[in-house]
Short mmCIF file of C-alpha atoms in Angstrom, two decimals:
data_model
loop_
_atom_site.label_atom_id
_atom_site.label_comp_id
_atom_site.label_asym_id
_atom_site.label_seq_id
_atom_site.Cartn_x
_atom_site.Cartn_y
_atom_site.Cartn_z
CA MET A 103 104.19 111.30 108.77
CA LYS A 104 104.58 107.85 110.07
CA THR A 105 104.09 106.93 113.72
CA ILE A 106 106.77 104.73 115.25
CA PHE A 107 104.97 103.21 118.21
CA LYS A 108 101.66 101.35 118.22
CA ALA A 109 99.45 101.59 121.30
CA ALA A 110 99.23 98.48 123.43
CA ALA A 111 95.85 97.36 124.75
CA LEU A 112 95.33 97.02 128.51
CA VAL A 113 93.14 94.21 129.71
CA LEU A 114 92.26 94.61 133.37
CA ALA A 115 90.78 91.46 134.86
CA PRO A 116 88.31 91.97 137.75
CA MET A 117 89.62 90.85 141.10
CA THR A 118 87.90 90.08 144.39
CA ALA A 119 89.08 91.64 147.63
CA VAL A 120 90.40 88.27 148.76
CA ALA A 121 92.42 87.84 145.57
CA LEU A 122 93.95 91.28 145.97
CA THR A 123 95.29 90.42 149.40
CA SER A 124 97.12 87.43 148.00
CA VAL A 125 98.81 89.29 145.12
CA PRO A 126 102.41 90.46 145.73
CA ALA A 127 102.83 94.21 146.24
CA ALA A 128 104.92 94.57 143.06
CA ALA A 129 102.11 93.09 140.97
CA GLN A 130 99.65 95.61 142.42
CA SER A 131 101.64 98.63 141.25
CA LYS A 132 99.75 101.00 138.95
CA THR A 133 100.99 101.27 135.39
CA GLY A 134 101.70 104.85 134.34
CA ILE A 135 99.87 105.66 131.12
CA ALA A 136 100.29 108.70 128.89
CA VAL A 137 99.03 109.92 125.51
CA VAL A 138 101.34 111.19 122.75
CA ASP A 139 100.56 112.53 119.30
CA LEU A 140 103.82 111.73 117.52
CA GLN A 141 102.81 113.39 114.27
CA ARG A 142 102.03 116.63 116.09
CA ALA A 143 105.29 116.35 118.02
CA VAL A 144 107.33 116.29 114.80
CA ALA A 145 105.25 119.03 113.16
CA THR A 146 105.62 121.41 116.11
CA SER A 147 109.31 120.82 116.74
CA ALA A 148 111.63 123.78 116.27
CA ALA A 149 113.66 122.03 113.56
CA TYR A 150 110.53 121.28 111.52
CA SER A 151 109.13 124.80 111.81
CA THR A 152 112.44 126.35 110.79
CA ALA A 153 112.90 123.93 107.92
CA ARG A 154 109.41 124.66 106.58
CA THR A 155 110.22 128.35 106.49
CA GLN A 156 113.52 127.63 104.74
CA ILE A 157 111.76 125.46 102.15
CA GLN A 158 109.34 128.26 101.34
CA THR A 159 112.33 130.44 100.47
CA THR A 160 114.69 127.95 98.85
CA TYR A 161 112.02 126.33 96.69
CA LYS A 162 110.03 129.49 96.00
CA ALA A 163 110.43 129.21 92.22
CA GLN A 164 109.23 125.61 92.21
CA ILE A 165 106.36 126.41 94.57
CA ASP A 166 105.24 129.37 92.45
CA SER A 167 105.46 127.28 89.28
CA PHE A 168 103.50 124.46 90.88
CA THR A 169 100.79 126.83 92.16
CA ALA A 170 100.42 128.62 88.83
CA ARG A 171 100.20 125.38 86.88
CA LYS A 172 97.74 123.88 89.37
CA ASN A 173 95.47 126.90 89.05
CA ALA A 174 95.62 126.64 85.25
CA ILE A 175 94.86 122.91 85.28
CA ASP A 176 92.00 123.38 87.75
CA ALA A 177 90.50 126.12 85.57
CA ASP A 178 90.82 123.97 82.44
CA LEU A 179 89.20 120.97 84.11
CA LYS A 180 86.40 123.12 85.45
CA ALA A 181 85.71 124.47 81.97
CA LYS A 182 85.79 120.98 80.46
CA GLY A 183 83.52 119.67 83.20
CA THR A 184 81.01 122.46 82.67
CA ALA A 185 81.01 121.83 78.91
CA LEU A 186 80.51 118.10 79.50
CA GLU A 187 77.55 118.72 81.80
CA ALA A 188 76.01 121.05 79.25
CA ALA A 189 76.45 118.47 76.47
CA MET A 190 74.85 115.75 78.59
CA LYS A 191 71.95 117.99 79.49
CA ALA A 192 71.42 118.87 75.83
CA ALA A 193 71.39 115.16 74.98
CA GLY A 194 68.81 114.48 77.67
CA ASN A 195 71.42 112.73 79.83
CA LYS A 196 71.65 109.99 77.23
CA PRO A 197 75.12 108.71 76.28
CA THR A 198 76.24 109.45 72.77
CA PRO A 199 79.52 108.77 70.95
CA ALA A 200 80.32 112.49 71.00
CA ILE A 201 79.71 112.75 74.75
CA GLN A 202 81.78 109.61 75.36
CA THR A 203 84.67 111.16 73.44
CA GLN A 204 84.27 114.39 75.39
CA TYR A 205 84.21 112.48 78.68
CA GLU A 206 87.37 110.53 77.78
CA ALA A 207 89.11 113.80 76.90
CA TYR A 208 88.08 115.21 80.28
CA GLN A 209 89.43 112.15 82.10
CA LYS A 210 92.71 112.24 80.18
CA ALA A 211 93.15 115.94 80.94
CA GLY A 212 92.71 115.19 84.63
CA GLN A 213 95.20 112.31 84.58
CA ASP A 214 97.75 114.29 82.59
CA GLY A 215 97.35 117.26 84.91
CA GLN A 216 97.85 115.11 87.99
CA ALA A 217 101.00 113.54 86.52
CA GLU A 218 102.38 116.98 85.63
CA LEU A 219 101.70 118.37 89.10
CA GLN A 220 103.32 115.35 90.70
CA ARG A 221 106.44 115.93 88.61
CA LEU A 222 106.54 119.65 89.39
CA GLY A 223 105.97 119.07 93.10
CA GLN A 224 108.53 116.29 93.49
CA PRO A 225 111.45 118.51 94.62
CA ILE A 226 109.23 120.11 97.27
CA ALA A 227 107.83 116.77 98.42
CA LEU A 228 111.32 115.28 98.69
CA ALA A 229 112.55 118.25 100.72
CA ASN A 230 109.62 117.86 103.13
CA ALA A 231 110.16 114.11 103.41
CA TYR A 232 113.88 114.61 104.02
CA VAL A 233 113.14 117.03 106.87
CA GLU A 234 110.60 114.69 108.43
CA GLU A 235 112.88 111.66 108.18
CA GLN A 236 115.78 113.41 109.92
CA ILE A 237 113.55 114.44 112.82
CA SER A 238 111.76 111.09 112.98
CA ALA A 239 115.12 109.33 113.30
CA LYS A 240 115.36 110.80 116.82
CA LEU A 241 111.69 110.39 117.68
CA SER A 242 112.15 107.10 119.50
CA ASP A 243 114.89 108.54 121.72
CA ALA A 244 112.80 111.64 122.41
CA LEU A 245 109.79 109.53 123.35
CA LYS A 246 111.80 107.33 125.70
CA ALA A 247 113.26 110.38 127.42
CA ALA A 248 109.83 111.95 127.81
CA MET A 249 108.44 108.70 129.22
CA THR A 250 111.26 108.50 131.76
CA GLN A 251 110.73 112.11 132.78
CA ALA A 252 106.98 111.62 133.17
CA LYS A 253 107.45 108.22 134.83
CA VAL A 254 105.08 106.39 132.52
CA ASP A 255 105.28 102.82 131.27
CA LEU A 256 102.70 102.79 128.49
CA ILE A 257 102.05 105.22 125.65
CA LEU A 258 98.79 105.47 123.72
CA SER A 259 98.05 107.48 120.60
CA PRO A 260 95.08 109.88 120.79
CA ASP A 261 93.20 107.73 118.27
CA ALA A 262 93.50 104.71 120.56
CA THR A 263 91.65 106.43 123.39
CA VAL A 264 88.00 107.25 123.98
CA SER A 265 88.69 110.14 126.32
CA TYR A 266 91.54 111.43 128.44
CA GLN A 267 92.48 114.37 130.63
CA PRO A 268 94.93 116.91 129.14
CA THR A 269 97.31 116.19 132.01
CA VAL A 270 98.16 112.76 130.59
CA ASP A 271 99.17 114.19 127.21
CA ILE A 272 102.98 114.41 127.14
CA THR A 273 103.28 115.45 123.49
CA GLN A 274 104.89 118.75 124.44
CA SER A 275 107.48 116.88 126.50
CA VAL A 276 108.37 114.88 123.41
CA VAL A 277 108.68 118.14 121.46
CA THR A 278 111.06 119.49 124.11
CA GLN A 279 113.21 116.37 123.84
CA LEU A 280 113.19 116.58 120.03
CA ASN A 281 114.30 120.20 120.17
CA ALA A 282 117.29 119.14 122.25
CA LEU A 283 118.16 116.12 120.12
CA VAL A 284 117.54 117.70 116.71
CA PRO A 285 118.00 121.48 116.93
CA SER A 286 118.16 121.81 113.13
CA VAL A 287 118.03 119.74 109.96
CA GLY A 288 119.06 120.04 106.33
CA ILE A 289 116.42 120.71 103.68
CA THR A 290 118.27 119.58 100.54
CA PRO A 291 118.32 115.79 100.07
CA PRO A 292 121.52 114.21 98.70
CA ALA A 293 121.46 113.23 95.03
CA GLY A 294 119.36 110.13 94.53
CA TRP A 295 117.88 110.22 98.01
CA GLN A 296 114.45 108.62 98.47
CA PRO A 297 112.28 108.51 101.62
CA GLY A 298 112.69 105.43 103.76
CA ARG A 299 115.45 103.86 101.70
CA GLN A 300 117.92 102.12 103.95
CA GLY A 301 121.67 102.32 103.37
CA GLN A 302 121.57 105.43 101.20
CA ALA A 303 124.04 108.23 101.59
CA ALA A 304 122.80 110.92 103.95
CA ALA A 305 123.77 114.55 104.19
CA PRO A 306 124.65 116.06 107.57
CA ALA A 307 121.48 116.68 109.57
CA ALA A 308 122.59 119.98 111.04
CA ALA A 309 122.02 123.17 109.09
CA PRO A 310 125.19 124.98 107.95
CA ALA A 311 126.33 127.82 110.17
CA ASN A 312 126.46 130.19 107.20
CA PRO A 313 122.89 131.39 106.49
CA SER A 314 123.74 131.83 102.83
CA GLN A 315 124.19 128.07 102.55
CA GLN A 316 120.92 127.29 104.32
CA PRO A 317 118.13 129.62 103.09
CA THR A 318 115.63 130.83 105.48
CA SER A 319 107.81 124.55 105.94
CA ARG A 320 104.10 117.53 107.33
#
């Protein structure tokens, strides 16, 4: 999940008491600072949670196929790896043409397995990305609304801080705003849709009213 806002750094220059008295009152106002975890905000929104559950149902066949094939590939690679270790041990850990061939076969099996799993998991990955992109499209508006409500002027990500009190974390406020702006999203990308591609056709964000059209996971 991609964050939309980067934290700005605050540089506070030391001032003497005399200098403070000469600064206009407006310049002495304290900047309101808050912390927001945008990735967590999207992942805990109602639309995301509902969509994840719907994906588990709608794409169950693909998920089961992916899981079964992954288990089979993992088992095969483990067996090949064990055999390779045994061959190396028998050869006194010295490279031989036979071991090199065995190693290359092991590497190729891993690469082929990864490519196959990527292909099998593509429909699921696209569905997840489609859900995230629909919610993220309203993330900026939700953040601005939460900032206005909390009366803060500067937002930092948790990673940009050393320590902070829980009271300055307004992530839940962003979630509340997201829930209002994006109550539901679609889980089936339009034909040819790709994440982050500008100008592509987009399906309606709202889930159909008929549950049979919208089966019931970041």
